[in-house]
XYZ file of C-alpha atoms in Angstrom:
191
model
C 0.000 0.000 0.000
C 1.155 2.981 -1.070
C 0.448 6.482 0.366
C -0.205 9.757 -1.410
C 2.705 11.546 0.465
C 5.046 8.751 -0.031
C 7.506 7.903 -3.368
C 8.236 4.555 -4.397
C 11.890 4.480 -5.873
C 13.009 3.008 -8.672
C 15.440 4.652 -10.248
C 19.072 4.386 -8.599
C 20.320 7.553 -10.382
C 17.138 9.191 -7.671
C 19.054 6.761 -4.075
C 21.902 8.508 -5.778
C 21.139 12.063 -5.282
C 19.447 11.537 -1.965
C 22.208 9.382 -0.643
C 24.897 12.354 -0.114
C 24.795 13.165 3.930
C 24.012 16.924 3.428
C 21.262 15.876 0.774
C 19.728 13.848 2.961
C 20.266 16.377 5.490
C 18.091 18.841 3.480
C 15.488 16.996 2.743
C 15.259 16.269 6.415
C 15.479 20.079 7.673
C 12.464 20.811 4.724
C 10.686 17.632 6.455
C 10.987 19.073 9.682
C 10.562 22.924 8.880
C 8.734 22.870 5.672
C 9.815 25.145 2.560
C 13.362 27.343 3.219
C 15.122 28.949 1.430
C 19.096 28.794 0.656
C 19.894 30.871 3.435
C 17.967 29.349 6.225
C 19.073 25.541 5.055
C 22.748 27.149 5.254
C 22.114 28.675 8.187
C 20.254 25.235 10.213
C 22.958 22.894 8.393
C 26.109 24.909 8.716
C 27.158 24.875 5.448
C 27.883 27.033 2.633
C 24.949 28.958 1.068
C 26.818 27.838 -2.337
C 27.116 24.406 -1.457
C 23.576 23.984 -0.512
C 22.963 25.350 -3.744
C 24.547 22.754 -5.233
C 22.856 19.946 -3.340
C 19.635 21.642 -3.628
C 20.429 21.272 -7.344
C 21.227 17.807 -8.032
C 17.538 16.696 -5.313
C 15.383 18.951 -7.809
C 17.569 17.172 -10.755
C 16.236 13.939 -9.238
C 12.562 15.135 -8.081
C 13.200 14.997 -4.731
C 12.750 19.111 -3.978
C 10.978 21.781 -6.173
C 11.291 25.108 -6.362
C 8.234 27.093 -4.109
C 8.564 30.184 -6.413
C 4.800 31.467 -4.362
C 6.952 32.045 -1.529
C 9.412 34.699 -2.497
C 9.100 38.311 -1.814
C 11.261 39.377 -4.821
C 12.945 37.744 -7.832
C 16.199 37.097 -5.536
C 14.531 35.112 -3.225
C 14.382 31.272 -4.007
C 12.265 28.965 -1.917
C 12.194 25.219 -2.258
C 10.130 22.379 -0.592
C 10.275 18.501 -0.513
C 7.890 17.071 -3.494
C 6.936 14.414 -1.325
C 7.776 13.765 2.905
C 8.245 10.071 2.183
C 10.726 7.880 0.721
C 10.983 4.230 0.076
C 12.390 1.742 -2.346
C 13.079 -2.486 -2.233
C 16.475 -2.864 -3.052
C 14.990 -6.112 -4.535
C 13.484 -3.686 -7.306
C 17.364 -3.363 -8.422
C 18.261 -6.659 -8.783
C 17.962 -6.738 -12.034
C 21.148 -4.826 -12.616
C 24.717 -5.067 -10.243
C 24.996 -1.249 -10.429
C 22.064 -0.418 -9.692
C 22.111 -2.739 -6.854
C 24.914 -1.666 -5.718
C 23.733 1.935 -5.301
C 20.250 0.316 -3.356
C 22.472 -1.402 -0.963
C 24.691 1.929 -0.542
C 21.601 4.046 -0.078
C 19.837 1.621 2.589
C 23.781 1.545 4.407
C 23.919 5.594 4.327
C 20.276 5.421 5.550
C 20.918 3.400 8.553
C 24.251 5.249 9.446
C 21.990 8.375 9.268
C 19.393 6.558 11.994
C 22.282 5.402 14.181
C 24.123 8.606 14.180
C 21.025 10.603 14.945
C 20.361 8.271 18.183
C 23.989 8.513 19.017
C 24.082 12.465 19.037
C 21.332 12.143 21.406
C 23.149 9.479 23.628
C 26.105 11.994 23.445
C 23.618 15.404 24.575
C 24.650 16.858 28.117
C 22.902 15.734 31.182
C 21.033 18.982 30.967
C 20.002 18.790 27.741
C 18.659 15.083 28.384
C 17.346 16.294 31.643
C 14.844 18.442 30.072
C 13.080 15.271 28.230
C 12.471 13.838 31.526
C 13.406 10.289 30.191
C 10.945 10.485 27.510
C 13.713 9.542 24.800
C 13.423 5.549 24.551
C 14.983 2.656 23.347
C 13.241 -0.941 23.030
C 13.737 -4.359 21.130
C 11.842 -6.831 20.916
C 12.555 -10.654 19.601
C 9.517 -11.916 17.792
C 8.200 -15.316 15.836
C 7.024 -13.829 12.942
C 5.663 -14.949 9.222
C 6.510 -12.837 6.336
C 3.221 -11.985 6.334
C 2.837 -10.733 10.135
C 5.950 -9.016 9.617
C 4.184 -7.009 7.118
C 1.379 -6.690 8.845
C 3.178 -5.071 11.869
C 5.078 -2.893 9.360
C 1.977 -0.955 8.121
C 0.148 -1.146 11.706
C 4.072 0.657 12.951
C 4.083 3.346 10.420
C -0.109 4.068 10.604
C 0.200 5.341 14.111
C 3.600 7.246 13.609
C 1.930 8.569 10.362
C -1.364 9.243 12.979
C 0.944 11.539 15.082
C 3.455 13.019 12.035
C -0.047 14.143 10.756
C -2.277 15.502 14.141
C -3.269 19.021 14.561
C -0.313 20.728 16.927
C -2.574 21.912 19.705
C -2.678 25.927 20.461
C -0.987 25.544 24.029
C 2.319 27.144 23.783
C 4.008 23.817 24.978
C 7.746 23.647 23.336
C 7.483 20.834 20.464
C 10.875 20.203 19.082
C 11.861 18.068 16.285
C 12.342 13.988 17.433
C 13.148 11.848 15.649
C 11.707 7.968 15.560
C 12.933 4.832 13.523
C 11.922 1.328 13.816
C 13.693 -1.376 12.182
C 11.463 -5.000 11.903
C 14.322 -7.169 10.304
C 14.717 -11.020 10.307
C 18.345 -12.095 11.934
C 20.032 -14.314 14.312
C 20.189 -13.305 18.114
């Protein structure tokens, strides 16, 4: 099942272009923030205005961001905005061709590194910092006896309800929301 706000890939020239760190940086600083321009994405990536440029160029290349031209208050200005807030691809969709599966297996590597980093920087945040969560971060596994089937099954009933809060109305309280980020992995192995 596929959703409206989510891309199948199947083209490895597109894992490619998303598969740079600072490209998949971007996308996830539009994700989070919505359309920016140049100059913020510099500015919450610490990079380069001219090398976001860049990167910014070779995701639209690849129909990953678009240009939000509605959002500019003068011809300098230059918005852009993810074309869709969700990715996915089979790297079995590539097997058809050793290059291409060879940039599929890359891509799901990068993506991982990018999960595992992300939960380390956390690990690595101050006392203070972590304080202020009040041990709401969490970590949990689980060992299960699963079909390939129920596996599936738990798949879409895992991303419904993190697609249930990704997509709630933000109450009107004034309570500090601040970016977190969630990833579950279901994966067959060997304890």
């Amino acid at each position: 099942m596929e959703r409206a706000d989510v891309r199948q890939i199947t083209d490895s020239r597109v894992l490619a272009a998303m598969s740079h760190p600072l490209r998949r940086r971007l996308m996830d600083v539009l994700k989070v923030h919505g359309p920016s321009t140049v100059g913020l994405l510099a500015e919450r990536t610490d990079q380069a205005p001219a090398n976001v440029s860049h990167h910014l160029k070779v995701l639209a290349a690849a129909d990953l961001v678009t240009e939000a031209p509605e959002l500019a208050r003068d011809r300098r200005e230059r918005w852009w905005r993810l074309v869709t807030r969700g990715l996915r691809w089979s790297n079995t969709d590539f097997d058809t061709d050793p290059a291409s599966r060879a940039v599929a297996d890359a891509a799901t590597s990068l993506n991982l590194d990018r999960h595992v980093a992300l939960a380390r920087a956390w690990h690595a945040a101050d006392e203070a910092e972590q304080a202020t969560w009040n041990d709401a971060a969490f970590s949990t596994d689980h060992w299960l006896r699963l079909t390939p089937e129920e596996l599936a099954e738990l798949s879409r009933e895992m991303i419904a309800v993190l697609t249930r809060w990704a997509n709630r109305d933000l109450p009107d309280d004034d309570a500090d929301r601040r970016p977190v980020f969630v990833f579950v992995h279901g994966v067959p192995a060997r304890p």
